[in-house]
CSV table of C-alpha atoms in Angstrom, one decimal:
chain,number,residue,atom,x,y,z
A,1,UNK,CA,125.1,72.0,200.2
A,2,UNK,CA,128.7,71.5,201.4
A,3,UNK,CA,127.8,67.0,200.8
A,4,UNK,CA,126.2,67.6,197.7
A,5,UNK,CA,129.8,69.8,196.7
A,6,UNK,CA,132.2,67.1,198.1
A,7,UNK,CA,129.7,64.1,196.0
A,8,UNK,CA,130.3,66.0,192.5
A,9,UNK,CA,134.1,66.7,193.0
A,10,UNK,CA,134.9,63.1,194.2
A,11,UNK,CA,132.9,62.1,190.9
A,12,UNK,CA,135.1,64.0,188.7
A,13,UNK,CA,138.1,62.5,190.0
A,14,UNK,CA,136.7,58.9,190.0
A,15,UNK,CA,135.2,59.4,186.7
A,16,UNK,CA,139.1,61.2,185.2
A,17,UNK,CA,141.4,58.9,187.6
A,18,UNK,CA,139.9,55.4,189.1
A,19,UNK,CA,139.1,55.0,192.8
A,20,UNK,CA,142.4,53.6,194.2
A,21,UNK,CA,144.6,56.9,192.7
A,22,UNK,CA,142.3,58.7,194.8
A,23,UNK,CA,143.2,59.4,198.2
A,24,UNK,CA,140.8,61.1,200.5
A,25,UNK,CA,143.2,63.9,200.5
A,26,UNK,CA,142.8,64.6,197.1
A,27,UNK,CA,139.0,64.4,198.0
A,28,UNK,CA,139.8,67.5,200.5
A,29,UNK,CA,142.1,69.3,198.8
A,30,UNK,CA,139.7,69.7,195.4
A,31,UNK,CA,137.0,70.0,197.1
A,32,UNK,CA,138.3,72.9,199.0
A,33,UNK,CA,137.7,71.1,203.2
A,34,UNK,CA,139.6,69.8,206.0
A,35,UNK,CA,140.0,66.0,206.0
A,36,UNK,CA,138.1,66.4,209.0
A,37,UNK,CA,135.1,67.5,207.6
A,38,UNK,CA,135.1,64.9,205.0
A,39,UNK,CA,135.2,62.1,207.4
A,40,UNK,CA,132.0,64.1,209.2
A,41,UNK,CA,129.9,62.7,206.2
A,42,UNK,CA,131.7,59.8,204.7
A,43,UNK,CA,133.4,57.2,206.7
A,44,UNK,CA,135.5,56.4,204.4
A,45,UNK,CA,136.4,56.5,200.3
A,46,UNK,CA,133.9,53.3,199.9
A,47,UNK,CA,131.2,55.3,201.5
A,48,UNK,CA,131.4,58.0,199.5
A,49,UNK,CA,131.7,55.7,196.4
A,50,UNK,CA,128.4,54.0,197.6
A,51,UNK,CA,126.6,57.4,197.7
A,52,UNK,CA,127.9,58.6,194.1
A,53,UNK,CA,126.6,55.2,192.6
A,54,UNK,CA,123.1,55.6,194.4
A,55,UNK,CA,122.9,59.6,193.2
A,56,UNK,CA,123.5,59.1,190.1
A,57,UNK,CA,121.2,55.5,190.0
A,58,UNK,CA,118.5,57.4,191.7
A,59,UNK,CA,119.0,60.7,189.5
A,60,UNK,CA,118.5,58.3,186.6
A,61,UNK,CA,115.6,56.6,188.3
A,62,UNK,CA,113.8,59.7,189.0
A,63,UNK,CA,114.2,61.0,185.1
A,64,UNK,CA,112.2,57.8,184.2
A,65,UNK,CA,109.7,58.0,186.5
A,66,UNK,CA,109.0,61.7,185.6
A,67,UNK,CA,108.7,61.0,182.1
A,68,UNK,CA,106.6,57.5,182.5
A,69,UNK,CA,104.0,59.3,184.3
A,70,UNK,CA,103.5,61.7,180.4
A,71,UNK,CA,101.5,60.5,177.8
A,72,UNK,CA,104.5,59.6,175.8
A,73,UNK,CA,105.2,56.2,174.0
A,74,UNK,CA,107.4,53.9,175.3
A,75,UNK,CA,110.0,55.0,172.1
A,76,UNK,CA,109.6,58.6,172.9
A,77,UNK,CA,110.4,58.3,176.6
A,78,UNK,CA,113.8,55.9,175.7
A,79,UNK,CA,114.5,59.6,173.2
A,80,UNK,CA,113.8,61.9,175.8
A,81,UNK,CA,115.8,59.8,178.4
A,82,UNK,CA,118.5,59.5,176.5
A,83,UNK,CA,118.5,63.5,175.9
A,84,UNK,CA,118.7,64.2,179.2
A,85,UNK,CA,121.4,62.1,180.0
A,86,UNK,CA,123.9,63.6,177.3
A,87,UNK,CA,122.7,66.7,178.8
A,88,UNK,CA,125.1,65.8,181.8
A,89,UNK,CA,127.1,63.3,180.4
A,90,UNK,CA,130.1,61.3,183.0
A,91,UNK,CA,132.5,58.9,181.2
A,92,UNK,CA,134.1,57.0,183.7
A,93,UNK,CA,137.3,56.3,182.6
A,94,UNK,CA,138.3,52.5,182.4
A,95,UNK,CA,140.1,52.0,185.5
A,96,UNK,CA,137.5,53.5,187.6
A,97,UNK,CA,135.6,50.0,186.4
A,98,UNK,CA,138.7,48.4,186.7
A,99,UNK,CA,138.3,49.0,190.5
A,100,UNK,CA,135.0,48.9,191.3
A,101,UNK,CA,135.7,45.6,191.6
A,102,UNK,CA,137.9,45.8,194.9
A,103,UNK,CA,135.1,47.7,197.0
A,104,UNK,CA,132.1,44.8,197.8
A,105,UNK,CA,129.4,47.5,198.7
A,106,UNK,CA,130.4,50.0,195.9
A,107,UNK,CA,130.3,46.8,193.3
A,108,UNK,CA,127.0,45.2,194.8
A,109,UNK,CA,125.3,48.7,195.1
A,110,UNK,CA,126.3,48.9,191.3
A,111,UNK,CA,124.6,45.7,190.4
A,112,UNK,CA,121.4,47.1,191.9
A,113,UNK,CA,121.6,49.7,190.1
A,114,UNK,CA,122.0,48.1,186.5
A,115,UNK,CA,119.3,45.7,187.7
A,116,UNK,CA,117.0,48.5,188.5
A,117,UNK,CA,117.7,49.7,185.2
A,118,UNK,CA,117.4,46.4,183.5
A,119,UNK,CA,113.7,45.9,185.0
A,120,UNK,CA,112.3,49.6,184.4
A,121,UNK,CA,114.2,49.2,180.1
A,122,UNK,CA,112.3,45.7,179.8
A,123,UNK,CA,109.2,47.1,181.2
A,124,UNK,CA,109.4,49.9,178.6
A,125,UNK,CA,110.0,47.4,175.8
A,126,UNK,CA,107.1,45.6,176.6
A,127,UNK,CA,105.1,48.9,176.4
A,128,UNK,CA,106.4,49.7,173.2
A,129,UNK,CA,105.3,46.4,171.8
A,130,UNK,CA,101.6,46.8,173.1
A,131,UNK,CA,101.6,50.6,171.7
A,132,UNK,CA,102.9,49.2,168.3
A,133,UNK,CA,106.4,51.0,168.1
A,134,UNK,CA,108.8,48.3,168.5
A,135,UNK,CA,108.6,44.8,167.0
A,136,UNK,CA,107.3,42.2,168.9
A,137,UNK,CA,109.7,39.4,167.7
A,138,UNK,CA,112.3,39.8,169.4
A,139,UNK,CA,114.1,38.5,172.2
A,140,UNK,CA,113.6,41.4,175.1
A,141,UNK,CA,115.3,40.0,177.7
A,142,UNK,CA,118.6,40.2,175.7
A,143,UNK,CA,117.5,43.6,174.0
A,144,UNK,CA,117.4,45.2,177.3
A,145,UNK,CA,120.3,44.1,178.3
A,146,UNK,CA,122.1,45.4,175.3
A,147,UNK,CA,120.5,48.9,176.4
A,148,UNK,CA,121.7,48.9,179.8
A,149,UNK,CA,125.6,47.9,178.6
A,150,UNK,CA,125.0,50.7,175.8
A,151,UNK,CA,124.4,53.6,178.2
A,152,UNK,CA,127.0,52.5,180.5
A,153,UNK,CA,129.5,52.6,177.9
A,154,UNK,CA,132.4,54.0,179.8
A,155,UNK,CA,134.4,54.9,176.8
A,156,UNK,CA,134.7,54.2,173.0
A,157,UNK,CA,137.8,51.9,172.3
A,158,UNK,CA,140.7,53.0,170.7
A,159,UNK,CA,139.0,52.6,167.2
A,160,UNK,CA,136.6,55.3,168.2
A,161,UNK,CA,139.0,57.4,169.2
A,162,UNK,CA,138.9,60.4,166.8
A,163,UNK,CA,134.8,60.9,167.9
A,164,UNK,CA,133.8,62.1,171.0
A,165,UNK,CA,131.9,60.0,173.7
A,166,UNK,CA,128.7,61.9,173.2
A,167,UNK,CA,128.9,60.8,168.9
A,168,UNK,CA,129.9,57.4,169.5
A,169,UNK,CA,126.9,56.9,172.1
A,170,UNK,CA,124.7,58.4,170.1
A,171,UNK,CA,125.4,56.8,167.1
A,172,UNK,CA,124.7,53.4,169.1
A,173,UNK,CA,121.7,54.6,170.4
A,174,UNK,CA,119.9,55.5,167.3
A,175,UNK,CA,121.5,52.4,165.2
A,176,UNK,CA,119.8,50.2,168.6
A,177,UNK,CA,116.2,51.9,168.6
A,178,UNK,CA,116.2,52.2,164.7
A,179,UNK,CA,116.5,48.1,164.9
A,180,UNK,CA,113.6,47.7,166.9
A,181,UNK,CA,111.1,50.4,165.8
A,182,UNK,CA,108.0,49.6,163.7
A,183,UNK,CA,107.3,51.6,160.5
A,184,UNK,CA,105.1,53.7,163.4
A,185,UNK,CA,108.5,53.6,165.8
A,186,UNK,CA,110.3,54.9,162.5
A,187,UNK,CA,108.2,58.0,161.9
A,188,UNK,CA,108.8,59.4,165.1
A,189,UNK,CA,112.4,58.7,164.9
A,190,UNK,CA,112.6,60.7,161.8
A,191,UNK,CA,110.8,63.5,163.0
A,192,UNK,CA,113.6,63.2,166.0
A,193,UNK,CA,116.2,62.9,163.9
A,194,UNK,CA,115.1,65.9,161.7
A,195,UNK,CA,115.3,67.7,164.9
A,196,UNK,CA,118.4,66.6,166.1
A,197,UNK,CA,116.3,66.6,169.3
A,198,UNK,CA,113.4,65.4,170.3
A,199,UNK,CA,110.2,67.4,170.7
A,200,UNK,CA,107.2,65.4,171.4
């Protein structure tokens, strides 16, 4: 669909550029429509940044739920997540954060989103303490936390910056889980990392 087309170009552009070096001509021009059909579905360039944030929140949301609902562990589904989500991977650059700031409904529809996040991760941890794959004495509340800042990682700092995004996540990831596992957590995380992907 046409919306769904003018969502995934604005993205790229956020994601390469920041929102305010985007005008809502660039919008139009890349994405190949008139400014007037543009402002047919989005208001203006907060509006549209609203509706990115909540597709890509909700896309993440979705993933989750599909795989809580398998009989996987709560280790497994935190491997399998992450999989998919390197599958597709968007690295904002930094000014995009940078100016998220300046647009009240795009920042507070962000907050929802990492708090949303932030709830379903600590109610994984907790299941992965009750099915004996990650320690139980540790401090959760700041563990999940950790996890939601790690897979918003917009970009490696500058002594990262001979690895690509996908290596430096990745490599934080694995180091992250690795610390919490269990000997039990451990064995499946070998088998995944025997893999290089995991296969439950």
């Amino acid at each position: 669909m046409l919306k769904e087309h003018i969502i995934a170009t604005t993205l790229e552009l956020f994601a390469r550029n920041g929102v305010r070096k985007v005008s809502m001509d660039d919008i139009a021009r890349r994405a190949g429509v008139s400014k007037r059909t543009l402002y047919e579905f989005f208001d203006d360039k907060e509006t549209l940044l609203v509706q990115i944030l909540e597709t890509n929140f909700n896309r993440a949301g979705e993933c989750l739920a599909r795989l809580t609902k398998e009989t996987y562990t709560a280790l497994e589904i935190f491997l399998l997540f992450n999989e998919k989500l390197m599958a597709t991977p968007v690295w904002y650059c930094e000014a995009f954060y940078q100016d998220i700031c300046r647009y009240p409904e795009a920042y507070a529809c962000m907050k929802r989103g990492k708090q949303k996040f932030l709830d379903m991760a600590t109610l994984l941890l907790k299941q992965g303490i009750r099915e004996g794959v990650f320690c139980s004495d540790i401090d959760f509340d700041i563990i999940a936390l950790l996890a939601r800042e790690q897979m918003e990682m917009s970009q490696p700092a500058g002594v990262f910056c001979k690895y690509s995004h996908t290596d430096v996540h990745n490599t934080f990831f694995l180091l992250f889980i690795r610390g919490i596992c269990t000997d039990a957590g451990r064995k499946i995380l070998e088998r995944y990392s025997v893999k290089k992907q995991f296969k439950a």
